[in-house]
Tab-separated table of C-alpha atoms and ligand atoms in Angstrom:
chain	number	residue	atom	x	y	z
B	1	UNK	CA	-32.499	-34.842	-34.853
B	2	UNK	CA	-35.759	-32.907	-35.163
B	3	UNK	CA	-36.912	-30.931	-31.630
B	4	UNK	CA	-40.263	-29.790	-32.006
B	5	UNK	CA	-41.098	-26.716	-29.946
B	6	UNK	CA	-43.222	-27.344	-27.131
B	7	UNK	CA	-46.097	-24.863	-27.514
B	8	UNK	CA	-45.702	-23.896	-23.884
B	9	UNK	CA	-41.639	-23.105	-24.466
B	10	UNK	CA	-40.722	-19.536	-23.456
B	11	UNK	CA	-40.503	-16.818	-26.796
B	12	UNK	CA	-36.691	-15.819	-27.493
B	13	UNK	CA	-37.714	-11.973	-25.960
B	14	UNK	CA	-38.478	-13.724	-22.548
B	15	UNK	CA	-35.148	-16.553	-23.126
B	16	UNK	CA	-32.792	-13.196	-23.836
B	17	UNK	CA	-34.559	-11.417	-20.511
B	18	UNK	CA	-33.127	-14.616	-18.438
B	19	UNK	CA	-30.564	-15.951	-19.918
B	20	UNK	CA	-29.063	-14.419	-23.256
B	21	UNK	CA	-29.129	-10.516	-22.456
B	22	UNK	CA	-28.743	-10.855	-18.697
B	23	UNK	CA	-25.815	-9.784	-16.907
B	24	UNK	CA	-24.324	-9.363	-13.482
B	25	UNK	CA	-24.703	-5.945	-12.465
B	26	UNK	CA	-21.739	-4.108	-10.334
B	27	UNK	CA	-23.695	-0.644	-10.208
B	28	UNK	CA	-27.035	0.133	-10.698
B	29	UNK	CA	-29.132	3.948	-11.780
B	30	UNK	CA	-30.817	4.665	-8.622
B	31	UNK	CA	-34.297	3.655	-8.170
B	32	UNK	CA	-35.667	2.017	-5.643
B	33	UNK	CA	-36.408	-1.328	-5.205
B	34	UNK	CA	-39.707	-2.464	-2.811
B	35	UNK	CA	-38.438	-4.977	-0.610
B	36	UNK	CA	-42.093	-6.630	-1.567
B	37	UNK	CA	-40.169	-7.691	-4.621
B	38	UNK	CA	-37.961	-10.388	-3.072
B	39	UNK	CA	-41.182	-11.429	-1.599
B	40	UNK	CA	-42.749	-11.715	-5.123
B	41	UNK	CA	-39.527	-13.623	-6.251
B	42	UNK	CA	-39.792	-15.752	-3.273
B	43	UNK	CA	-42.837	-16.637	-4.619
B	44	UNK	CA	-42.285	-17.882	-8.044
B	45	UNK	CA	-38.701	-19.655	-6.687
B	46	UNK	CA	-40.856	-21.603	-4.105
B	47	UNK	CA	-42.342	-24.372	-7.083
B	48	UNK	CA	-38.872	-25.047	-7.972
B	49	UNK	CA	-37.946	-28.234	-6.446
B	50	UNK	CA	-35.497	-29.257	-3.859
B	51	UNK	CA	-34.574	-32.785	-2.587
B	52	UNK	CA	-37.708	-34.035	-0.662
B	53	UNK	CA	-39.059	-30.183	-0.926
B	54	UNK	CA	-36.994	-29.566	1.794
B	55	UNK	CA	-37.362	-25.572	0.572
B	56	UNK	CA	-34.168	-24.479	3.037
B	57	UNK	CA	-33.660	-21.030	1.460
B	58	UNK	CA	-33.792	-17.879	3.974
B	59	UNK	CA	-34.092	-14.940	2.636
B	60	UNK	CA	-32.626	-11.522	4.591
B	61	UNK	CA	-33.576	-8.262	2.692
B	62	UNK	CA	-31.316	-5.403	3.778
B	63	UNK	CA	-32.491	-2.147	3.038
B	64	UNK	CA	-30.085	0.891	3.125
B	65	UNK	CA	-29.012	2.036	6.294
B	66	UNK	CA	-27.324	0.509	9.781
B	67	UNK	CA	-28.097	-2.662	8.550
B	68	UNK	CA	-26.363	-2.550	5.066
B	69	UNK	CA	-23.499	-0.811	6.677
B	70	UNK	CA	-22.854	-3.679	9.106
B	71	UNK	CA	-23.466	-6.466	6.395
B	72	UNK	CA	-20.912	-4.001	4.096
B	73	UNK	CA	-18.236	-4.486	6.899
B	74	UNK	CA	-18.417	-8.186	6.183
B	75	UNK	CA	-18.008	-7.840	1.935
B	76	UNK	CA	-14.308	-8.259	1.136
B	77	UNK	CA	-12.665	-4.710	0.121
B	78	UNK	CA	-14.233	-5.242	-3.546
B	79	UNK	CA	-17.550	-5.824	-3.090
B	80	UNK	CA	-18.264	-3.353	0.052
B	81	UNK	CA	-18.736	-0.057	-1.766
B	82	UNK	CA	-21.008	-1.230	-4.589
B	83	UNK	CA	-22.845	-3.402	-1.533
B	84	UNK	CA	-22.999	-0.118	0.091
B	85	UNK	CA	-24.584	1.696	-2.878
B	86	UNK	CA	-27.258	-0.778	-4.293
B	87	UNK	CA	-30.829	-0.061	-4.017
B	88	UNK	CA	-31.510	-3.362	-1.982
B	89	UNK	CA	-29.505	-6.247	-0.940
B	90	UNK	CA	-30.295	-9.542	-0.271
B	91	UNK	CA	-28.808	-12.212	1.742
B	92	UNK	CA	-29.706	-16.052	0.767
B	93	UNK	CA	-29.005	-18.202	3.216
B	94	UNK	CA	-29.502	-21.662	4.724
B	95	UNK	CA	-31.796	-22.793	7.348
B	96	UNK	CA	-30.387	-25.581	9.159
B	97	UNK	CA	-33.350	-26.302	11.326
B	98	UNK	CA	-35.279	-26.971	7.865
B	99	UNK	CA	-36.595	-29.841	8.905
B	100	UNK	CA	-39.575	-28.679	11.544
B	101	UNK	CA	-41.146	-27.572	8.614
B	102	UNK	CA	-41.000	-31.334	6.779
B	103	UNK	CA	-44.591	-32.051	8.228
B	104	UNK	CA	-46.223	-29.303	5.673
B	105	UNK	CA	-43.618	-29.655	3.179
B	106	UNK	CA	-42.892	-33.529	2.855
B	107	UNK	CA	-46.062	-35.004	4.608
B	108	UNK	CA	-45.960	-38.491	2.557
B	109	UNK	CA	-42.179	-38.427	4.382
B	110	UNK	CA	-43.512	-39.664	8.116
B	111	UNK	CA	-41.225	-39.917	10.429
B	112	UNK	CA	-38.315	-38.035	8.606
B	113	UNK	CA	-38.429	-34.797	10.591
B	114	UNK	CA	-37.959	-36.845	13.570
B	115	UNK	CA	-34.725	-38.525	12.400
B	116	UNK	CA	-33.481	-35.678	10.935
B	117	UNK	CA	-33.181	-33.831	14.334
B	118	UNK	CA	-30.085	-35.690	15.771
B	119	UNK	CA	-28.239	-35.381	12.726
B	120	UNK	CA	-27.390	-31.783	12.754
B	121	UNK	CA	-24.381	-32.077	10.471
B	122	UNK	CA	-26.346	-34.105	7.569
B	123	UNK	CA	-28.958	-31.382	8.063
B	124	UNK	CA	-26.473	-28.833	7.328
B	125	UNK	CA	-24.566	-30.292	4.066
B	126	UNK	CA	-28.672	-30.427	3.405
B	127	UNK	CA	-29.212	-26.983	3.847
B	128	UNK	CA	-26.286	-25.770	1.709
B	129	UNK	CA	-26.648	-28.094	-1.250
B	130	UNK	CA	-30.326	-27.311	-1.536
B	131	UNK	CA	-30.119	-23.842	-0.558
B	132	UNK	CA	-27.758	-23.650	-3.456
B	133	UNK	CA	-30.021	-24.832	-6.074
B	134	UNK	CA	-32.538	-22.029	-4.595
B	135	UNK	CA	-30.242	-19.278	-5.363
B	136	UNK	CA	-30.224	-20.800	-8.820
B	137	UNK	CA	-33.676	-20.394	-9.024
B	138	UNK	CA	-33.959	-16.593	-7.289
B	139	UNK	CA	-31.125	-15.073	-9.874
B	140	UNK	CA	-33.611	-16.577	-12.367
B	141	UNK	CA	-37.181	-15.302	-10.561
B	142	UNK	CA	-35.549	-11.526	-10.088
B	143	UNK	CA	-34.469	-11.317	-13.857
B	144	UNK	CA	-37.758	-13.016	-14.928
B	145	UNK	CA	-39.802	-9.814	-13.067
B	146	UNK	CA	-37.378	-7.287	-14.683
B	147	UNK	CA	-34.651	-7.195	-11.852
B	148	UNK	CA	-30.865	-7.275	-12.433
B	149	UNK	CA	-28.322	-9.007	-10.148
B	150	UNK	CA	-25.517	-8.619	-8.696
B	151	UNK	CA	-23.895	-11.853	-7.102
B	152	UNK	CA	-21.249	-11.960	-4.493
B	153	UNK	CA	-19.489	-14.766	-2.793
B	154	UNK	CA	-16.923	-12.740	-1.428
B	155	UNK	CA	-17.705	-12.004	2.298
B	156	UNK	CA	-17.080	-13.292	5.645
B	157	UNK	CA	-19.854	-16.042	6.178
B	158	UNK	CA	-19.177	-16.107	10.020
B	159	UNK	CA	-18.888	-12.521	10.196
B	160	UNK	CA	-22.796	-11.710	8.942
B	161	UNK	CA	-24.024	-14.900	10.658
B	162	UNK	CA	-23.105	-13.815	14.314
B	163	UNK	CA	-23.713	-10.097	12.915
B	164	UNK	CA	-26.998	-10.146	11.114
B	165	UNK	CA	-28.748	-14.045	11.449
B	166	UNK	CA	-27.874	-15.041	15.023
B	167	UNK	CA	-31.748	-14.776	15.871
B	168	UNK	CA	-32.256	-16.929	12.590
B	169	UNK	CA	-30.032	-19.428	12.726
B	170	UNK	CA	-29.150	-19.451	9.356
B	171	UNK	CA	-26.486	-19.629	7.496
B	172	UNK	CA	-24.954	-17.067	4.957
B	173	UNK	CA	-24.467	-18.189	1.530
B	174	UNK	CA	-24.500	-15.469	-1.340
B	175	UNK	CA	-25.376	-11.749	-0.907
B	176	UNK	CA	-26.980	-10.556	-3.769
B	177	UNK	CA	-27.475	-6.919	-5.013
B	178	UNK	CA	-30.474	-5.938	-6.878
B	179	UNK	CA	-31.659	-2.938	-8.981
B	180	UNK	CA	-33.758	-2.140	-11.893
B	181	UNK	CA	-31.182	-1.392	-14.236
B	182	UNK	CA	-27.006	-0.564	-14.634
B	183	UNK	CA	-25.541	2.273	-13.938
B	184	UNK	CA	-23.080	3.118	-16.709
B	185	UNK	CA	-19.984	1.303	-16.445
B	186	UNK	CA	-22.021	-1.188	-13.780
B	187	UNK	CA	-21.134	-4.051	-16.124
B	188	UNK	CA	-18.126	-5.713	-16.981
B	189	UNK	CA	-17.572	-6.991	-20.618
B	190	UNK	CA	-18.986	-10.242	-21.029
B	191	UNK	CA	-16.564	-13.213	-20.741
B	192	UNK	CA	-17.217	-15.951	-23.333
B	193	UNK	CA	-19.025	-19.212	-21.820
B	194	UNK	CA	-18.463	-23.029	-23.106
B	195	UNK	CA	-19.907	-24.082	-26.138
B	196	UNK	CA	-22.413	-27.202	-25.040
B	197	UNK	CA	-20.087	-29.401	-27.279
B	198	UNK	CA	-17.775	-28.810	-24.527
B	199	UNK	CA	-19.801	-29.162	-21.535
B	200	UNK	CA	-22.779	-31.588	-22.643
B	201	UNK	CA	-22.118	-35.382	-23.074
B	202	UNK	CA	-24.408	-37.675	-24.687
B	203	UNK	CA	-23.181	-41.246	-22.999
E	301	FMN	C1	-21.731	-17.812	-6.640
E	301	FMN	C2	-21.237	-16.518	-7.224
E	301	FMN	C3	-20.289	-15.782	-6.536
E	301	FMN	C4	-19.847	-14.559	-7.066
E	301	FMN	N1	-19.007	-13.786	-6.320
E	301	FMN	C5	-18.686	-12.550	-6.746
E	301	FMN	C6	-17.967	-11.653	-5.916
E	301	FMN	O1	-17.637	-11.952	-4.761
E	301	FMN	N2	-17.690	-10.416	-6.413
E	301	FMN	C7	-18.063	-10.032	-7.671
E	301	FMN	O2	-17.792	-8.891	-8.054
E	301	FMN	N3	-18.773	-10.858	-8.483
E	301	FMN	C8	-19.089	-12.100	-8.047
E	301	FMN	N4	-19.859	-12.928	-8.838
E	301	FMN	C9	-20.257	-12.479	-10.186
E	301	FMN	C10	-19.636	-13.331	-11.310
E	301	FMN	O3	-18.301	-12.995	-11.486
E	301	FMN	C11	-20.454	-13.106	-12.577
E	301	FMN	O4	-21.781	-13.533	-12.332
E	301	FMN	C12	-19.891	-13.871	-13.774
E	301	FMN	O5	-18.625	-13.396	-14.103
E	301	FMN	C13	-20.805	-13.758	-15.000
E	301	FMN	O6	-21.001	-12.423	-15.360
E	301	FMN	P1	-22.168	-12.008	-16.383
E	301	FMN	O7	-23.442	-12.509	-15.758
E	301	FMN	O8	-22.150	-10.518	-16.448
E	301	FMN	O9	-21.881	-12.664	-17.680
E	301	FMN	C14	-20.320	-14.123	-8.334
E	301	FMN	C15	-21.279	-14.882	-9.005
E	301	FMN	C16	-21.748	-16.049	-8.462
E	301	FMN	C17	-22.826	-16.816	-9.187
């Protein structure tokens, strides 16, 4: 099989800066990160679709201080000190309550916002799924303006939820740490990933 390069395809510099090269980060040098950065992530991840645009990401930025300290207390034992010492932190969540916004975001969809209201669990399992894909898509928007990431699932959801979103109402799903570069020893070795043989089937 031939594939001919679409002339818009990304150049292997900018392919290594988001995929090949990039790494989770468990320490990073200090400098500081603008929290107008997750902003300018925010918007590049927006265009990335979700099921009916639905678009339920939250994003919490947690600068240093009494903040980060109280979202720390939530981290499980290994990811609390290095959550503690990152130039800014991010929490992605889920907005539940998504749907109020369907009449800008799905206006062809009449009628859906209003039968989505009711149905506060399907709204949820909403949320989350396509929440999900948008943290997909912000790991990917961060490295592709120079960032590093560090991704943790290990914290008590409830916890920061009561703690840190109660006025939100949304719903913890990854906290990410973010810098502009490792500190030494702020990577682990890289682990080997499946060959596409292994995960890719042509039916
Ligand atoms: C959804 C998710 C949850 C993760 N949770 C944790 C975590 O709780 N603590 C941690 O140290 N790393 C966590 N990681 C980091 C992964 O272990 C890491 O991204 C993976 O091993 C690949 O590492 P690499 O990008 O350096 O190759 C998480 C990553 C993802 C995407």
């Amino acid at each position: 099989m031939t594939t001919l390069a679409s002339p818009l395809a990304l150049d292997d510099a900018a392919l290594d800066l988001l995929f090949r090269d990039a790494r989770s980060v468990n320490a990073f040098a200090e400098r500081e990160v603008d929290p107008a950065e997750i902003q300018a992530a925010y918007d590049l991840l927006r265009w990335a679709p979700t099921a009916m645009n639905t678009s339920p990401l939250r994003l919490a930025v947690v600068p240093r201080g009494r903040q980060r300290e109280r979202l720390a207390s939530h981290m499980s034992e290994g990811n609390r000190a290095k959550t503690l010492a990152a130039p800014l932190t991010v929490v992605a969540a889920s907005d539940p309550a998504f749907h109020t916004h369907l009449d800008v975001l799905a206006p062809h969809r009449t009628g859906l916002a209003e039968s989505l209201e009711p149905q506060a669990e399907r709204r949820e399992g909403m949320a989350r799924t396509n929440a999900l894909i948008q943290v997909g898509y912000l790991v990917l928007a961060l490295r592709s303006r120079g960032l590093h990431v560090g991704p943790m699932g290990g914290f008590d959801t409830a916890g920061v939820d009561a703690d840190l979103l109660a006025d939100q109402g949304w719903r913890s799903q990854l906290v990410l740490n973010v810098g502009w570069e490792a500190a030494e020893g702020g990577i682990h070795p890289r682990a080997a990933r499946l060959e596409a043989s292994d995960a890719v089937a042509v039916l």
